[in-house]
Coordinates of C-alpha atoms and ligand atoms in Angstrom, one line a residue:
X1 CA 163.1 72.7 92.2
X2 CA 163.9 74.0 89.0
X3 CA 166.4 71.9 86.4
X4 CA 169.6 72.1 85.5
X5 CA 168.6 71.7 81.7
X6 CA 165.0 72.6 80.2
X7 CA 164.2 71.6 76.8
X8 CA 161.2 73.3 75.4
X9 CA 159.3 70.7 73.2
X10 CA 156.3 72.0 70.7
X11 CA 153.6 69.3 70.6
X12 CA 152.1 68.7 67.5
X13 CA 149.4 65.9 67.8
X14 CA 147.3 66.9 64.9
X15 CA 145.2 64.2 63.7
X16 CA 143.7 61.0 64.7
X17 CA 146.2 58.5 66.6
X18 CA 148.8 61.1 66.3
X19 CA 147.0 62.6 69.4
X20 CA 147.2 59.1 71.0
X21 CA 150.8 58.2 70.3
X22 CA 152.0 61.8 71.3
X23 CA 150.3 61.5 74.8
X24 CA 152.2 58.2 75.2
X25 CA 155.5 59.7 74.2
X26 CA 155.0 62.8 76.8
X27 CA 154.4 60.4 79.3
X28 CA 157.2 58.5 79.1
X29 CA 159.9 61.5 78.3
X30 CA 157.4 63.3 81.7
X31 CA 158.8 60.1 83.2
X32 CA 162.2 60.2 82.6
X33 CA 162.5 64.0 84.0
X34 CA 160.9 63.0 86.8
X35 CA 163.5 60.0 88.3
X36 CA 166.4 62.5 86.6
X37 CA 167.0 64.3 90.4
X38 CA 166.8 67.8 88.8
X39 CA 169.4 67.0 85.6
X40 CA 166.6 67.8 83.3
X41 CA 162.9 69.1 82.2
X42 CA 160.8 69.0 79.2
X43 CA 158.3 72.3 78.9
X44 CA 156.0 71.4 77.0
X45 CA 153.3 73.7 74.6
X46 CA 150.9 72.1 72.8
X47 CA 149.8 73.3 69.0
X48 CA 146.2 72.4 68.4
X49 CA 147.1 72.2 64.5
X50 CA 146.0 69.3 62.3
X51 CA 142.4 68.8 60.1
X52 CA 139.8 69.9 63.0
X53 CA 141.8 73.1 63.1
X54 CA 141.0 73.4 59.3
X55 CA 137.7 72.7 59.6
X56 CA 137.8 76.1 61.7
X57 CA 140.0 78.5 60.1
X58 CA 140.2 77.2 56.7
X59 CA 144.3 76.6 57.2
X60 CA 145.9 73.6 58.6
X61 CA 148.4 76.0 61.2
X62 CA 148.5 80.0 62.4
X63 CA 149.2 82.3 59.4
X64 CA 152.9 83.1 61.6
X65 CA 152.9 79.2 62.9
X66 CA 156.5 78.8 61.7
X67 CA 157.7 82.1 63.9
X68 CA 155.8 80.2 66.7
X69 CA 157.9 77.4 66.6
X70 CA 161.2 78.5 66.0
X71 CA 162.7 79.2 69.0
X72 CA 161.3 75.7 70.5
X73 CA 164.4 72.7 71.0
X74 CA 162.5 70.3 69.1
X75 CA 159.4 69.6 67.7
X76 CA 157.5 66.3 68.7
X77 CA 154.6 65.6 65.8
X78 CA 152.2 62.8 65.3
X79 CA 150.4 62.6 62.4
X80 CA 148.4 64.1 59.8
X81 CA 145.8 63.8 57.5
X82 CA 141.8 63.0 57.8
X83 CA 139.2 62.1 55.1
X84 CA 137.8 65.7 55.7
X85 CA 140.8 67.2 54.1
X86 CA 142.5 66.1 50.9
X87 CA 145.4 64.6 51.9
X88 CA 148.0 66.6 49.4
X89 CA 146.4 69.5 51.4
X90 CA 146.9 68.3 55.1
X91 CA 150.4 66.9 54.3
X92 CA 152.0 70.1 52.3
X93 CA 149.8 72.8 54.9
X94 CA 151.7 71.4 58.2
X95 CA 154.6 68.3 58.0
X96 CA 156.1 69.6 55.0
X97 CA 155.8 73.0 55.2
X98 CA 157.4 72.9 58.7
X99 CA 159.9 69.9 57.4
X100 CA 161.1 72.4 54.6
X101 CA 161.1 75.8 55.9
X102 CA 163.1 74.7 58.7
X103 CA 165.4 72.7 56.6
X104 CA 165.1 69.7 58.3
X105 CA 167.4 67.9 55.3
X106 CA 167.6 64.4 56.7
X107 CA 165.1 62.3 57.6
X108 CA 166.1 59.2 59.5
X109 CA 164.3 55.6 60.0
X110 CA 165.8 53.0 61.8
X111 CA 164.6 49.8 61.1
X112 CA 164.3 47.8 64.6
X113 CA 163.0 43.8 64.7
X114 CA 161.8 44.1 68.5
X115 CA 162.0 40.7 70.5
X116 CA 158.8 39.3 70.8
X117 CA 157.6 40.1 67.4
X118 CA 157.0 38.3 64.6
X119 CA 158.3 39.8 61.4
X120 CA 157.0 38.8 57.7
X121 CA 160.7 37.6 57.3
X122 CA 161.2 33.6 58.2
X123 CA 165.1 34.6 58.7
X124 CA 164.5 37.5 61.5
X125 CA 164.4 35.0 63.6
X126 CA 167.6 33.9 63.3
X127 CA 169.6 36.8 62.4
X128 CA 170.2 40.2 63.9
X129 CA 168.9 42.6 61.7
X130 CA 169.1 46.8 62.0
X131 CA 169.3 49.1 59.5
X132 CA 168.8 52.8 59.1
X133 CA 167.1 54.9 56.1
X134 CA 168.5 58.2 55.6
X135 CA 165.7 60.1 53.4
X136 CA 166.7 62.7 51.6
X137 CA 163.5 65.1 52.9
X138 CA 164.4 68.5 51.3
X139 CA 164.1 68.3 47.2
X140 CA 164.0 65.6 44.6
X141 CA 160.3 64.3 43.8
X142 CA 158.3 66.4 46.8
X143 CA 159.8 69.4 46.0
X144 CA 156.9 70.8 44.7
X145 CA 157.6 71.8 41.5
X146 CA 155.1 71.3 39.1
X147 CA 151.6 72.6 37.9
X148 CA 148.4 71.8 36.4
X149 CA 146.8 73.4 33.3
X150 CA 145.0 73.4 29.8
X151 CA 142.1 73.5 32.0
X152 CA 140.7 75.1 29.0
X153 CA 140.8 72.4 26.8
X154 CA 137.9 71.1 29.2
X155 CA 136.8 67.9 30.7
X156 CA 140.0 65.3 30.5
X157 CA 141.9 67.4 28.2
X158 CA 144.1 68.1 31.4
X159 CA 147.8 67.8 32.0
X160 CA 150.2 68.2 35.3
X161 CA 153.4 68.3 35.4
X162 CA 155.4 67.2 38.5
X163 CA 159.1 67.8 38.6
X164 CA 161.9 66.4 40.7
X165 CA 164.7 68.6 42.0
X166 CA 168.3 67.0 42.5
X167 CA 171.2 69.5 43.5
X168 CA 174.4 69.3 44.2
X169 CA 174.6 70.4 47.2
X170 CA 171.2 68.6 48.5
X171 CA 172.7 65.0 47.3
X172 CA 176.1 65.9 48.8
X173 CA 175.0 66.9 51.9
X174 CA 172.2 63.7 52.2
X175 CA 174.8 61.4 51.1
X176 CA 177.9 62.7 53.8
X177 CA 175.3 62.3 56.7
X178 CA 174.8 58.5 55.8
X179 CA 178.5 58.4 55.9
X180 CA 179.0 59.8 59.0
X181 CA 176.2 57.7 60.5
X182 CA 177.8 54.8 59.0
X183 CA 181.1 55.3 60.7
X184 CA 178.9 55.0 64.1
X185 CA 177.1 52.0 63.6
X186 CA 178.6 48.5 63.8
X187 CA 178.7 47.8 60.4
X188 CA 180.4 50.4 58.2
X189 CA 178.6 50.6 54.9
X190 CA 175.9 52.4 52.7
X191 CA 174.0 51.6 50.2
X192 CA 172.9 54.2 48.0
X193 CA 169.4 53.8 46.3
X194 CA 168.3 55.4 42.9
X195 CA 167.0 54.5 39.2
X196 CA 169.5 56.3 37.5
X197 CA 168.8 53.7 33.9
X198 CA 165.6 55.6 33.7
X199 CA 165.8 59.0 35.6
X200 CA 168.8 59.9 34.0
X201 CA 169.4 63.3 35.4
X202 CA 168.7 63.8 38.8
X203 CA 169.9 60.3 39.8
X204 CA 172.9 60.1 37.6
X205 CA 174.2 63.7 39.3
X206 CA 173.4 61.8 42.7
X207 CA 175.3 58.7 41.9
X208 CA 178.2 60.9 40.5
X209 CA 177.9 62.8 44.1
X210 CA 177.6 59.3 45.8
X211 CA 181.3 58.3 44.3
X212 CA 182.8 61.5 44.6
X213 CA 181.7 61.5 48.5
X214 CA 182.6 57.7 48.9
X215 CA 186.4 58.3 47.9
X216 CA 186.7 60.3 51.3
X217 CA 185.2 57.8 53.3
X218 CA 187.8 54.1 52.6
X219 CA 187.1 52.7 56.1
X220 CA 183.3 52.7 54.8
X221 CA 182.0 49.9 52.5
X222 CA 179.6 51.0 49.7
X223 CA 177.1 49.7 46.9
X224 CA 174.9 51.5 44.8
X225 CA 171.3 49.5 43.9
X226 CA 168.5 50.8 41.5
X227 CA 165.6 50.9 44.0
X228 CA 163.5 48.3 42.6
X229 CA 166.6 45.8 43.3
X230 CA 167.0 47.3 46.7
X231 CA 163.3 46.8 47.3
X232 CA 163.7 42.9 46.6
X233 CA 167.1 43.0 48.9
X234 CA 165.4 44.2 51.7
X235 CA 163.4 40.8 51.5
X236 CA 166.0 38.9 50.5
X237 CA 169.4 39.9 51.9
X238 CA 168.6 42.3 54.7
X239 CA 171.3 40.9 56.4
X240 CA 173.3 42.6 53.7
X241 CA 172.2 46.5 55.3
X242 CA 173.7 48.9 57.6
X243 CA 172.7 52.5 56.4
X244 CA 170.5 52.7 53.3
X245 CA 170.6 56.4 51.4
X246 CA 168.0 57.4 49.0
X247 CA 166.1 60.2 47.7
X248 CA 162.9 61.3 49.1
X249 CA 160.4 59.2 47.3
X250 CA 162.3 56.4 47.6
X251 CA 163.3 56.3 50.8
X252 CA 159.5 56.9 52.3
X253 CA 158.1 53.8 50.4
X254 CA 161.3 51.8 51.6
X255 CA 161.3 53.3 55.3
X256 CA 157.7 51.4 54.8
X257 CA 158.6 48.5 53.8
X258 CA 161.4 48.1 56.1
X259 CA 159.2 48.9 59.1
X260 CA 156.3 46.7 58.1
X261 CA 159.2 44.0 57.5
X262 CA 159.8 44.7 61.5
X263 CA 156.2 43.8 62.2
X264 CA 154.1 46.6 62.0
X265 CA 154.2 50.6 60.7
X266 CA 153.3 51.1 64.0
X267 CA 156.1 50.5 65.6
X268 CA 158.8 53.0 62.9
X269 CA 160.4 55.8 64.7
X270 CA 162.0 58.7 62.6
X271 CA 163.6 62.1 63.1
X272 CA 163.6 65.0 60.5
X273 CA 166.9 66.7 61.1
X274 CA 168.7 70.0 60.8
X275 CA 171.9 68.9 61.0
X276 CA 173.1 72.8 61.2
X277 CA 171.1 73.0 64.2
X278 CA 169.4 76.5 63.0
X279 CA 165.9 75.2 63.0
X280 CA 164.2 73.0 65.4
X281 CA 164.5 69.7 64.7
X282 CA 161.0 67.5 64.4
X283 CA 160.8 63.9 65.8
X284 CA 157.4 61.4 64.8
X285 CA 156.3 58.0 63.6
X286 CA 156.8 57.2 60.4
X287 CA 152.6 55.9 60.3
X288 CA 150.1 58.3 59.6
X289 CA 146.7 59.0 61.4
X290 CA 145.3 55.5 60.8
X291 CA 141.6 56.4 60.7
X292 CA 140.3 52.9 60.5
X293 CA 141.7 52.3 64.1
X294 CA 141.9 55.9 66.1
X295 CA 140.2 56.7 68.5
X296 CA 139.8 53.5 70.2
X297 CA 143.1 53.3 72.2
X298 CA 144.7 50.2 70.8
X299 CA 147.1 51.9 68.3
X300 CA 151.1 51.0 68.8
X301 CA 152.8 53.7 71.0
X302 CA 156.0 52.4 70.2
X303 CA 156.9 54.1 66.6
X304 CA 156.3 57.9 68.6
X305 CA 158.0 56.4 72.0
X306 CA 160.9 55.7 69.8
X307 CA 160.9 59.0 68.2
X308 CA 161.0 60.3 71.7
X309 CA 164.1 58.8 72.2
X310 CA 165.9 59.8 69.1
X311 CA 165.0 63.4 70.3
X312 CA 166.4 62.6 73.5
X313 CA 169.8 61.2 71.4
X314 CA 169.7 64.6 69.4
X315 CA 169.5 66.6 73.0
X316 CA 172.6 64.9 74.1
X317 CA 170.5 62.8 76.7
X318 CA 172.9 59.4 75.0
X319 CA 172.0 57.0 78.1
X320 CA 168.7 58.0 78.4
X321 CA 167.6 57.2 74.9
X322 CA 169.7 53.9 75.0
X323 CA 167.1 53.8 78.3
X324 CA 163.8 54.2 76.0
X325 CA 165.0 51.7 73.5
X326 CA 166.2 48.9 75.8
X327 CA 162.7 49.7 78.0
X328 CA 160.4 49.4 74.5
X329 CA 162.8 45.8 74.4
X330 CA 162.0 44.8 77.4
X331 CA 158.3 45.1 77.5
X332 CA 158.0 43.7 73.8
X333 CA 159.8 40.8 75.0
X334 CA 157.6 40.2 77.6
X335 CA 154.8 39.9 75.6
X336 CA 152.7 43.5 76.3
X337 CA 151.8 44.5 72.4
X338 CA 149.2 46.1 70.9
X339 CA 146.9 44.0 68.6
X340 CA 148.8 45.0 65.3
X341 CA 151.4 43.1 66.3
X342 CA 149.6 40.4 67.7
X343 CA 149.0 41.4 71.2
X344 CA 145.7 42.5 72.9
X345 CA 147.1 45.5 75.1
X346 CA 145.9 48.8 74.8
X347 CA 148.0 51.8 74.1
X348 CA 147.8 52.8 77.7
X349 CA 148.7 49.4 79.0
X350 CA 151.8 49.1 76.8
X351 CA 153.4 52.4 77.4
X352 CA 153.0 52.1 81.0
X353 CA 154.6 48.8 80.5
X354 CA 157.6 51.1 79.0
X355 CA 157.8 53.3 81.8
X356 CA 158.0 51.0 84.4
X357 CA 160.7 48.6 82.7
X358 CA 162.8 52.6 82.2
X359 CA 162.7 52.7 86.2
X360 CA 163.8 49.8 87.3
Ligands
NAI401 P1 148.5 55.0 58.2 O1 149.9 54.9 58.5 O2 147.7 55.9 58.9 O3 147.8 53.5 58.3 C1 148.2 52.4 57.5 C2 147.9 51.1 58.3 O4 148.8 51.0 59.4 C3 146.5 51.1 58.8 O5 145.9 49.8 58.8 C4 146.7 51.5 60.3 O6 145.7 51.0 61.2 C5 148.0 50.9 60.6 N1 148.7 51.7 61.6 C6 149.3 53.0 61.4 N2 149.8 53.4 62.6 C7 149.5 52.5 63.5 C8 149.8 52.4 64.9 N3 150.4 53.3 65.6 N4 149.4 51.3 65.6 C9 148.8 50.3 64.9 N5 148.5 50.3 63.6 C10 148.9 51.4 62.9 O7 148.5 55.3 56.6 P2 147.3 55.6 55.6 O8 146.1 54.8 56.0 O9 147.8 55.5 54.3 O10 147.0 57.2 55.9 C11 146.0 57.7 56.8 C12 146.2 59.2 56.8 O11 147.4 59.5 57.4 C13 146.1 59.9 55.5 O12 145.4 61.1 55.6 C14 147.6 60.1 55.1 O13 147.8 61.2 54.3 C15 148.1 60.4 56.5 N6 149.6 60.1 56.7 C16 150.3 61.0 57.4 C17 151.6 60.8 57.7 C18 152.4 61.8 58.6 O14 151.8 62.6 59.2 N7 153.6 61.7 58.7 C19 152.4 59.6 57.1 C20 151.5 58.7 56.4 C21 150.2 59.0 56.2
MG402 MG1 155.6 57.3 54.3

C-alpha cells in the first residue's frame, strides 16, 4: 500500500547518544505511520556523519553534503561532538554549517515540567509552568566573525577577536516569530532578553527593533529583561513566562537552564526553523552527545521523541504531535523514566512505554 503523504526525513545520528535517541524517535514516528491506515509515511535515509566519520575522511560531512540534504522535508539530528574532535570543530563542520546555510533562523525550545518529575523548582509542583525559547540561531555571537593572530609575537603574545553580528532584519524577523507564536499560546506575552547597558550596539538596535515590532502586536503583553535578570526570573518568577526571545548566546544557555529547571537536559526538545520553508527544516535535542553516559542505553529519549513531534507539528500532522506529547505525559506519569530523572528504565524500555500509551 503506498501512502497518501511521504515525508522524506534525513537522519543525522552523528555522535554518541545522538545515535541512541534518534533510533528512539524513528521508532515512535515508524509507529505512528504504521496505525495511520495509509494517511502517511516517513522515508527515511540515514547520513553516517558525525566524529567517527572524521576520523575517516578528515571532514565532519560529504564535501556536497548540503546538496544532499536539500531536497529532504526535514532533517532529524542527534548530537554532536566527541573528545576525538575539538568541539568548535565538530559543532561549526555539521549543526551549524547545516543550521546556517539553510537558514534555519529560529530556533525553538519549549520548556515542558512533565508529570512525574521532579524539577529543581519547590513551586513546579504547584503551578503550571510552560514556556518557549525562541533563539535567534542565524547571527549575533556565533556568527563567526572573528580571527586569531600576532601569532608572531610568539608564545602568549596572542590575540582573537570574536565579533557579534546584530541586523536589522535578523532581529526583526526573530522578534516577529516570537510574536506570532505568542498569539498561539495561552498566554499572550514575550519577553525579550538582551544586555543592552553593556553591549550597546547590537542589543540596543534589537531593543529598538523589539519596540518598533511590539507596537503592531497590542493584543500581546511585552517586557524587556537584561539576561542576567531573566536568568534569576526563570528561578524566581517562571510563572511570569510565556514566550522568551533572545539572541543566540543567550538563548542556548537559557534554553539550558530552563530545561534542566524541567528536570533533566535530557528531556529538551527543539526545532531549527526556516520559517520561508526554502530549506529543510532540522528537529533535535537540545543535549549534546553525553559521553560520560552513551553507549550504555539508559540516556532520556524524550528530548529527541519530542523533537519528533514538533517535526510532525511543522508537517501539518497537528493531532498527531498533540499524540507524541500527551503519550511522553502519560508514560512519565506513570513512573517509566530513565535514571537522570530518577527512574531506572532504559532507553528502550521508556520509548516503548511511549509507543504503546500513542496506540491506545
Ligand atoms: P551534554 O548535553 O552532552 O551532557 C551534559 C550532561 O547532561 C551530562 O551529564 C549528560 O550525561 C547529561 N545528558 C545529556 N543528554 C542526556 C540524555 N539524553 N539523557 C540523560 N542525560 C543526558 O553536554 P556536554 O557534556 O557539555 O557536551 C558533550 C558533547 O556534546 C560535546 O562534544 C559538545 O560539544 C556536544 N554538544 C552538542 C550539541 C548538539 O549537537 N546540539 C549540544 C551540546 C553539546
Ligand atoms: Mg546549548
Amino acid at each position: 500500500m503506498t501512502a497518501q503523504r511521504t515525508f522524506r526525513i534525513a537522519a543525522i545520528p552523528a555522535d554518541g547518544v545522538g545515535v541512541e535517541v534518534v533510533a528512539a524517535g524513528r521508532t515512535v514516528l515508524d509507529a505512528l505511520a504504521d496505525a495511520s491506515n495509509g494517511r502517511f509515511a516517513f522515508a527515511w535515509q540515514e547520513f553516517p556523519w558525525g566524529s567517527d566519520y572524521y576520523a575517516q575522511h578528515g571532514r565532519m560531512m560529504d564535501e556536497d553534503g548540503l546538496a544532499q540534504l536539500e531536497d529532504f522535508d526535514a532533517i532529524y539530528f542527534g548530537a554532536v561532538g566527541w573528545p576525538t574532535v575539538p568541539d568548535h570543530v565538530s559543532l561549526w563542520g555539521l549543526r551549524l554549517k547545516i543550521c546556517q546555510s539553510f537558514d534555519q533562523w529560529a530556533n525553538v525550545r519549549p520548556v515542558e515540567f512533565l508529570p512525574g518529575i521532579q524539577s529543581p523548582l519547590r513551586k513546579a509542583d504547584d503551578t503550571d509552568l510552560s514556556w518557549v525559547v525562541v533563539r535567534e540561531n542565524s547571527e549575533g555571537e556565533y556568527a563567526g566573525f572573528g580571527g586569531r593572530n600576532f601569532a608572531g609575537r610568539g608564545d602568549r603574545g596572542e590575540v582573537a577577536v570574536q565579533s557579534a553580528v546584530f541586523t536589522e532584519v535578523g532581529c526583526e524577523r526573530i522578534i516577529r516569530f516570537a510574536f506570532d507564536l505568542a498569539r498561539t499560546r495561552p498566554r499572550k506575552k514575550v519577553s525579550s532578553v538582551t544586555k543592552s547597558n553593556a553591549q550597546q550596539y547590537g542589543m540596543v538596535l534589537w531593543d529598538d527593533v523589539f519596540r518598533r515590532v511590539a507596537a503592531e502586536y497590542p493584543d500581546v503583553e511585552t517586557e524587556s529583561v537584561l539576561v542576567d535578570a531573566m536568568a534569576a526570573k526563570f528561578v524566581l518568577r517562571p510563572e511570569d513566562l510565556s514566550v522568551v526571545v533572545a539572541s543566540n548566546l543567550n538563548a542556548d544557555i537559557l534554553s539550558d537552564l530552563g530545561s534542566a529547571l524541567a528536570g533533566s537536559l535530557g528531556l529538551a526538545a527543539s526545532a531549527n526553523v526556516n520559517p520561508e520553508r526554502r530549506f529543510p527544516s532540522m528537529f533535535e535535542p537540545v543535549h549534546g552527545s553525553a559521553p560520560d553516559i552513551a553507549g550504555q542505553g539508559i540516556c532520556n529519549p524524550v528530548g529527541a521523541i519530542g523533537s519528533a513531534a514538533l517535526m510532525l507539528e511543522h508537517f501539518g500532522l497537528h493531532d498527531e504531535a498533540k499524540a507524541v506529547q500527551h503519550a511522553i505525559e502519560v508514560t512519565s506519569g506513570k513512573g517509566v523514566r530513565t535514571r537522570d530523572v530518577g527512574g531506572s528504565a532504559s532507553t528502550e524500555e521508556v520509548t516503548a512505554a511511549i509507543i504503546e500509551n500513542l496506540l491506545v
